[in-house]
Amino acid sequence: MFSQQVFNQLIKKRKKNLISKIIIRLLEILRDLLIKFNSKRLVRYELDGFDILIPLKHDLPIIKRIFPFYNSNIGRTARYLKEKYSEFQAVDVGANIGDTAIIIKSQIDVPILCVEGDKFYFDLLKKNTANLKNIVYDNSFVGTDEKVEINFLNYKGSARLAVNEKPNQTIEFKSLINIVSSYKGFDNIKFLKIDTDGFDCKIIRENVGFIEKFKPVIFFEYDPYFLDLNKENGLTVFQTLLGLGYNKALIYNNTGEFLLSLTLSNKQLLEELHLYYSGRQSDMYMDICVFHSEDNDLAERIRILEMDLFGSYKLFNI
């Protein structure tokens, strides 16, 4: 199929020279034309040894071609958690096409509750993870238990909610407590991943009951671009987390590389990081992994392991 051929050539690793740049640009133009005629066109892609279906418009394969560590920190975090919590479950909010579940499962077999609101991506999520064990699925949008008139938009390889644009449909939101209560066995949740294009901080603030109950390690996206679009003051989430007993955080570039660690009481550094990632049109943002004070030991253990990993990688590749 022509779409698959274009996709295969686009994600192929090439030498960094002018000819490669020209070829990639031509392939990007072809890809955009194919998407224009069918925005839901699917291609096959191998992710961490798993053969999956992915929308041609999805940027994951292109990002991983350029940044091999992209999202791998999520899988490592789950694996590190196993050292302290021998039996735990994970919740994946914004599960998309199942890529996070696959990345985690490639590292460790842990029960995962995958929550995805968009029906198109939810169906792909189920197809792509059908051969994996210990996964349950919930087709919901996470927030407070209410119905909201909102604008629902497709964005590259995802879908997002735009609160400040004219509503195009009514969406029912569910709290994490109510979602989790529908599934047996999810009573020791120690890992919560959130990736919802600007709603991550809002989801944390609106689900304090869930967080108070389980005190999970929370891995979430912090993108000032999307936060600004939704008129969100993202920095307030850190005060919320402090109030819930969270203390330490590991900061990653959105491309997956470890950047630094900090305590959530360091308001000045958080403000400086927010400023640094602002105005970048979502090309650059932070992924943040936060730890309850009861897991200070785990935060320090993971910090050391991540420093060792990236220190060795950078030395090897100089």
Short mmCIF file of C-alpha atoms in Angstrom, two decimals:
data_model
loop_
_atom_site.label_atom_id
_atom_site.label_comp_id
_atom_site.label_asym_id
_atom_site.label_seq_id
_atom_site.Cartn_x
_atom_site.Cartn_y
_atom_site.Cartn_z
CA MET A 1 0.00 0.00 0.00
CA PHE A 2 1.33 3.41 -0.97
CA SER A 3 0.57 4.97 2.45
CA GLN A 4 2.59 2.26 4.17
CA GLN A 5 5.49 2.75 1.78
CA VAL A 6 5.54 6.50 2.41
CA PHE A 7 5.37 5.89 6.16
CA ASN A 8 8.19 3.31 6.10
CA GLN A 9 10.46 5.67 4.22
CA LEU A 10 9.57 8.59 6.50
CA ILE A 11 10.56 6.78 9.71
CA LYS A 12 13.69 5.25 8.18
CA LYS A 13 16.92 6.39 9.82
CA ARG A 14 19.09 8.40 7.44
CA LYS A 15 22.41 10.17 7.42
CA LYS A 16 22.26 13.82 8.41
CA ASN A 17 22.92 15.57 5.12
CA LEU A 18 21.17 17.85 2.65
CA ILE A 19 19.89 15.02 0.45
CA SER A 20 18.27 13.31 3.44
CA LYS A 21 16.60 16.57 4.47
CA ILE A 22 15.15 17.00 0.97
CA ILE A 23 13.88 13.40 0.88
CA ILE A 24 12.28 13.73 4.32
CA ARG A 25 10.60 17.00 3.35
CA LEU A 26 9.14 15.43 0.18
CA LEU A 27 7.89 12.47 2.20
CA GLU A 28 6.29 14.83 4.73
CA ILE A 29 4.45 16.59 1.90
CA LEU A 30 3.21 13.25 0.57
CA ARG A 31 2.10 12.25 4.07
CA ASP A 32 0.18 15.50 4.52
CA LEU A 33 -1.61 14.98 1.19
CA LEU A 34 -2.60 11.42 2.12
CA ILE A 35 -3.91 12.62 5.49
CA LYS A 36 -5.86 15.40 3.81
CA PHE A 37 -7.84 12.85 1.80
CA ASN A 38 -8.30 10.48 4.75
CA SER A 39 -7.41 11.73 8.23
CA LYS A 40 -8.00 8.26 9.74
CA ARG A 41 -5.71 6.40 7.36
CA LEU A 42 -3.86 3.64 9.25
CA VAL A 43 -0.39 2.13 8.83
CA ARG A 44 1.53 -0.60 10.66
CA TYR A 45 4.34 0.25 13.05
CA GLU A 46 6.64 -1.77 15.30
CA LEU A 47 6.84 -0.38 18.84
CA ASP A 48 9.14 -2.12 21.31
CA GLY A 49 8.69 -5.43 19.50
CA PHE A 50 4.90 -5.12 19.11
CA ASP A 51 3.25 -4.73 15.70
CA ILE A 52 0.51 -2.09 16.00
CA LEU A 53 -1.86 -0.02 13.88
CA ILE A 54 -1.28 3.69 14.02
CA PRO A 55 -2.86 6.67 12.24
CA LEU A 56 -0.62 7.97 9.48
CA LYS A 57 -0.98 11.44 11.06
CA HIS A 58 0.40 10.20 14.40
CA ASP A 59 3.77 11.77 15.21
CA LEU A 60 4.99 9.03 17.58
CA PRO A 61 7.10 7.13 14.99
CA ILE A 62 8.73 10.31 13.69
CA ILE A 63 9.53 11.53 17.21
CA LYS A 64 11.02 8.17 18.17
CA ARG A 65 13.15 8.16 15.02
CA ILE A 66 14.74 11.42 16.14
CA PHE A 67 14.56 10.95 19.93
CA PRO A 68 15.04 7.28 20.86
CA PHE A 69 14.38 7.90 24.57
CA TYR A 70 10.91 9.36 23.94
CA ASN A 71 8.41 7.94 26.49
CA SER A 72 10.84 5.21 27.55
CA ASN A 73 11.01 6.87 30.98
CA ILE A 74 7.44 5.75 31.64
CA GLY A 75 8.40 2.10 31.21
CA ARG A 76 11.50 2.46 33.36
CA THR A 77 9.53 4.20 36.12
CA ALA A 78 7.08 1.29 36.25
CA ARG A 79 9.99 -1.15 36.41
CA TYR A 80 11.66 0.81 39.23
CA LEU A 81 8.38 0.87 41.16
CA LYS A 82 8.41 -2.92 41.25
CA GLU A 83 11.48 -2.80 43.49
CA LYS A 84 9.42 -1.23 46.29
CA TYR A 85 5.88 -2.37 45.48
CA SER A 86 5.93 -6.01 44.43
CA GLU A 87 2.21 -6.01 43.60
CA PHE A 88 0.80 -2.78 42.20
CA GLN A 89 -1.46 -1.55 39.42
CA ALA A 90 -1.15 1.35 36.99
CA VAL A 91 -3.73 3.72 35.54
CA ASP A 92 -3.07 5.26 32.12
CA VAL A 93 -5.19 8.38 31.51
CA GLY A 94 -5.09 9.41 27.87
CA ALA A 95 -4.12 5.92 26.75
CA ASN A 96 -4.39 6.91 23.07
CA ILE A 97 -3.47 3.99 20.77
CA GLY A 98 -2.00 1.86 23.56
CA ASP A 99 1.61 3.00 23.16
CA THR A 100 2.11 3.69 26.87
CA ALA A 101 0.68 0.31 27.85
CA ILE A 102 3.01 -1.38 25.37
CA ILE A 103 6.04 0.56 26.64
CA ILE A 104 5.22 -0.44 30.22
CA LYS A 105 4.54 -4.06 29.29
CA SER A 106 7.86 -4.26 27.45
CA GLN A 107 9.51 -3.55 30.81
CA ILE A 108 7.26 -5.28 33.35
CA ASP A 109 3.96 -7.19 33.50
CA VAL A 110 1.76 -5.04 35.71
CA PRO A 111 -2.06 -4.69 35.58
CA ILE A 112 -3.02 -1.51 33.71
CA LEU A 113 -6.35 0.30 33.53
CA CYS A 114 -6.29 2.20 30.22
CA VAL A 115 -8.62 5.19 30.06
CA GLU A 116 -9.25 6.87 26.69
CA GLY A 117 -12.15 9.18 25.87
CA ASP A 118 -11.97 9.35 22.07
CA LYS A 119 -13.77 6.39 20.47
CA PHE A 120 -11.47 6.21 17.44
CA TYR A 121 -8.34 5.96 19.56
CA PHE A 122 -10.08 3.75 22.11
CA ASP A 123 -10.81 1.15 19.42
CA LEU A 124 -7.18 1.25 18.26
CA LEU A 125 -6.04 0.95 21.88
CA LYS A 126 -7.99 -2.29 22.28
CA LYS A 127 -6.76 -3.72 18.97
CA ASN A 128 -3.12 -2.87 19.63
CA THR A 129 -3.07 -4.37 23.12
CA ALA A 130 -5.39 -7.35 22.52
CA ASN A 131 -2.54 -9.84 22.96
CA LEU A 132 -1.37 -8.34 26.26
CA LYS A 133 -2.47 -9.72 29.61
CA ASN A 134 -3.79 -7.82 32.63
CA ILE A 135 -5.22 -4.83 30.76
CA VAL A 136 -8.70 -3.42 31.20
CA TYR A 137 -10.21 -0.56 29.23
CA ASP A 138 -12.48 2.37 29.99
CA ASN A 139 -13.86 4.69 27.29
CA SER A 140 -14.17 7.83 29.43
CA PHE A 141 -12.98 11.40 29.75
CA VAL A 142 -11.49 12.07 33.17
CA GLY A 143 -12.48 15.02 35.33
CA THR A 144 -15.26 15.57 37.80
CA ASP A 145 -18.55 13.69 37.45
CA GLU A 146 -20.42 16.04 35.14
CA LYS A 147 -21.53 16.73 31.58
CA VAL A 148 -19.89 19.68 29.83
CA GLU A 149 -20.44 21.43 26.51
CA ILE A 150 -16.99 21.64 25.00
CA ASN A 151 -15.08 21.78 21.73
CA PHE A 152 -13.50 18.43 20.81
CA LEU A 153 -10.64 18.67 18.31
CA ASN A 154 -8.36 16.21 16.53
CA TYR A 155 -4.72 17.22 16.90
CA LYS A 156 -1.97 15.36 15.03
CA GLY A 157 -1.94 11.86 16.51
CA SER A 158 -4.30 12.68 19.34
CA ALA A 159 -7.48 14.48 20.25
CA ARG A 160 -7.85 17.37 22.65
CA LEU A 161 -10.50 19.38 24.45
CA ALA A 162 -10.59 23.15 23.92
CA VAL A 163 -12.46 24.91 26.71
CA ASN A 164 -12.15 28.40 25.23
CA GLU A 165 -13.54 27.67 21.79
CA LYS A 166 -17.14 27.30 20.64
CA PRO A 167 -18.55 23.97 21.91
CA ASN A 168 -19.28 21.32 19.30
CA GLN A 169 -20.58 18.56 21.57
CA THR A 170 -21.52 17.56 25.10
CA ILE A 171 -19.07 15.27 26.86
CA GLU A 172 -19.59 13.33 30.05
CA PHE A 173 -16.63 13.39 32.41
CA LYS A 174 -15.98 10.82 35.13
CA SER A 175 -13.81 11.00 38.23
CA LEU A 176 -10.96 8.55 38.65
CA ILE A 177 -12.51 7.22 41.85
CA ASN A 178 -15.70 6.27 40.00
CA ILE A 179 -13.82 4.82 37.02
CA VAL A 180 -11.56 2.65 39.17
CA SER A 181 -14.43 1.46 41.37
CA SER A 182 -15.95 -0.22 38.31
CA TYR A 183 -13.07 -2.70 38.03
CA LYS A 184 -12.12 -5.42 40.50
CA GLY A 185 -8.56 -5.75 41.68
CA PHE A 186 -7.49 -2.12 41.29
CA ASP A 187 -6.93 -1.50 44.99
CA ASN A 188 -3.17 -0.88 45.06
CA ILE A 189 -2.62 1.73 42.37
CA LYS A 190 0.90 3.12 42.63
CA PHE A 191 1.44 4.54 39.16
CA LEU A 192 -0.73 7.15 37.47
CA LYS A 193 0.24 8.39 34.01
CA ILE A 194 -1.65 11.38 32.55
CA ASP A 195 -1.26 12.71 29.00
CA THR A 196 -4.26 14.81 27.96
CA ASP A 197 -2.84 17.81 26.05
CA GLY A 198 -3.35 20.60 28.56
CA PHE A 199 -5.84 18.96 30.93
CA ASP A 200 -3.25 17.10 33.02
CA CYS A 201 -3.05 19.69 35.81
CA LYS A 202 -6.84 20.07 35.88
CA ILE A 203 -7.26 16.30 36.21
CA ILE A 204 -4.87 16.25 39.18
CA ARG A 205 -6.72 19.11 40.91
CA GLU A 206 -10.12 17.54 40.30
CA ASN A 207 -9.16 14.08 41.54
CA VAL A 208 -7.56 14.79 44.91
CA GLY A 209 -9.71 12.09 46.54
CA PHE A 210 -8.19 9.44 44.27
CA ILE A 211 -4.67 10.76 44.86
CA GLU A 212 -5.16 10.95 48.64
CA LYS A 213 -6.36 7.35 48.69
CA PHE A 214 -3.62 5.72 46.59
CA LYS A 215 -0.69 8.20 46.79
CA PRO A 216 0.56 7.01 43.38
CA VAL A 217 3.70 8.11 41.62
CA ILE A 218 2.25 10.53 39.04
CA PHE A 219 3.82 10.95 35.62
CA PHE A 220 2.20 13.81 33.71
CA GLU A 221 2.71 16.20 30.83
CA TYR A 222 3.28 19.88 31.60
CA ASP A 223 2.97 21.96 28.44
CA PRO A 224 2.61 25.75 28.90
CA TYR A 225 1.33 26.06 25.32
CA PHE A 226 -1.75 23.91 25.92
CA LEU A 227 -2.17 25.30 29.43
CA ASP A 228 -2.34 28.82 27.97
CA LEU A 229 -4.88 27.72 25.34
CA ASN A 230 -7.11 26.46 28.15
CA LYS A 231 -6.48 29.55 30.34
CA GLU A 232 -4.90 27.27 32.92
CA ASN A 233 -2.48 28.47 35.59
CA GLY A 234 -0.42 25.30 35.56
CA LEU A 235 1.84 26.32 38.43
CA THR A 236 -1.04 25.96 40.90
CA VAL A 237 -0.89 22.18 40.47
CA PHE A 238 2.32 22.08 42.48
CA GLN A 239 0.63 23.70 45.46
CA THR A 240 -2.13 21.11 45.14
CA LEU A 241 0.43 18.31 45.13
CA LEU A 242 2.28 19.80 48.12
CA GLY A 243 -1.00 19.89 50.00
CA LEU A 244 -1.49 16.19 49.23
CA GLY A 245 1.90 15.30 50.71
CA TYR A 246 3.92 15.15 47.50
CA ASN A 247 7.49 16.28 47.81
CA LYS A 248 9.99 15.35 45.09
CA ALA A 249 9.88 15.53 41.30
CA LEU A 250 11.96 14.37 38.38
CA ILE A 251 11.85 16.64 35.33
CA TYR A 252 12.28 15.34 31.79
CA ASN A 253 12.35 17.05 28.41
CA ASN A 254 9.38 15.94 26.33
CA THR A 255 11.86 14.02 24.19
CA GLY A 256 12.50 11.70 27.15
CA GLU A 257 15.89 12.86 28.45
CA PHE A 258 16.32 13.35 32.19
CA LEU A 259 16.84 17.04 33.00
CA LEU A 260 16.90 17.57 36.78
CA SER A 261 15.29 16.78 40.13
CA LEU A 262 13.72 19.21 42.59
CA THR A 263 11.44 19.53 45.59
CA LEU A 264 7.96 20.86 44.92
CA SER A 265 8.51 23.60 47.50
CA ASN A 266 11.11 25.15 45.14
CA LYS A 267 8.64 27.64 43.69
CA GLN A 268 11.32 29.75 42.01
CA LEU A 269 12.80 26.89 40.00
CA LEU A 270 9.33 25.71 38.93
CA GLU A 271 8.49 29.22 37.74
CA GLU A 272 11.75 29.39 35.80
CA LEU A 273 11.09 26.02 34.16
CA HIS A 274 7.57 27.16 33.24
CA LEU A 275 9.02 30.30 31.65
CA TYR A 276 11.69 28.33 29.78
CA TYR A 277 9.12 26.02 28.16
CA SER A 278 6.63 28.81 27.42
CA GLY A 279 6.18 30.23 23.93
CA ARG A 280 7.39 27.07 22.21
CA GLN A 281 4.15 26.05 20.48
CA SER A 282 4.25 22.58 22.08
CA ASP A 283 7.53 21.73 20.34
CA MET A 284 9.15 21.68 23.79
CA TYR A 285 7.56 20.96 27.14
CA MET A 286 8.16 19.01 30.35
CA ASP A 287 7.21 15.56 31.50
CA ILE A 288 7.11 15.49 35.29
CA CYS A 289 7.24 12.52 37.63
CA VAL A 290 6.16 13.40 41.20
CA PHE A 291 6.50 11.35 44.38
CA HIS A 292 4.61 11.40 47.68
CA SER A 293 6.82 12.04 50.71
CA GLU A 294 6.32 8.38 51.65
CA ASP A 295 8.24 7.57 48.45
CA ASN A 296 11.19 9.93 48.97
CA ASP A 297 13.44 6.88 49.00
CA LEU A 298 12.02 5.74 45.67
CA ALA A 299 12.46 9.20 44.14
CA GLU A 300 16.13 9.24 45.16
CA ARG A 301 16.67 5.69 43.89
CA ILE A 302 15.16 6.54 40.49
CA ARG A 303 17.11 9.82 40.30
CA ILE A 304 20.39 7.93 40.73
CA LEU A 305 19.41 5.26 38.19
CA GLU A 306 18.39 7.87 35.63
CA MET A 307 21.61 9.82 36.12
CA ASP A 308 23.62 6.63 35.63
CA LEU A 309 21.66 5.75 32.49
CA PHE A 310 21.93 9.12 30.79
CA GLY A 311 25.48 9.72 31.98
CA SER A 312 26.63 6.46 30.41
CA TYR A 313 24.65 7.10 27.22
CA LYS A 314 26.05 10.61 26.73
CA LEU A 315 29.63 9.53 27.43
CA PHE A 316 29.28 6.68 24.98
CA ASN A 317 27.86 8.94 22.26
CA ILE A 318 30.22 11.90 22.55
#
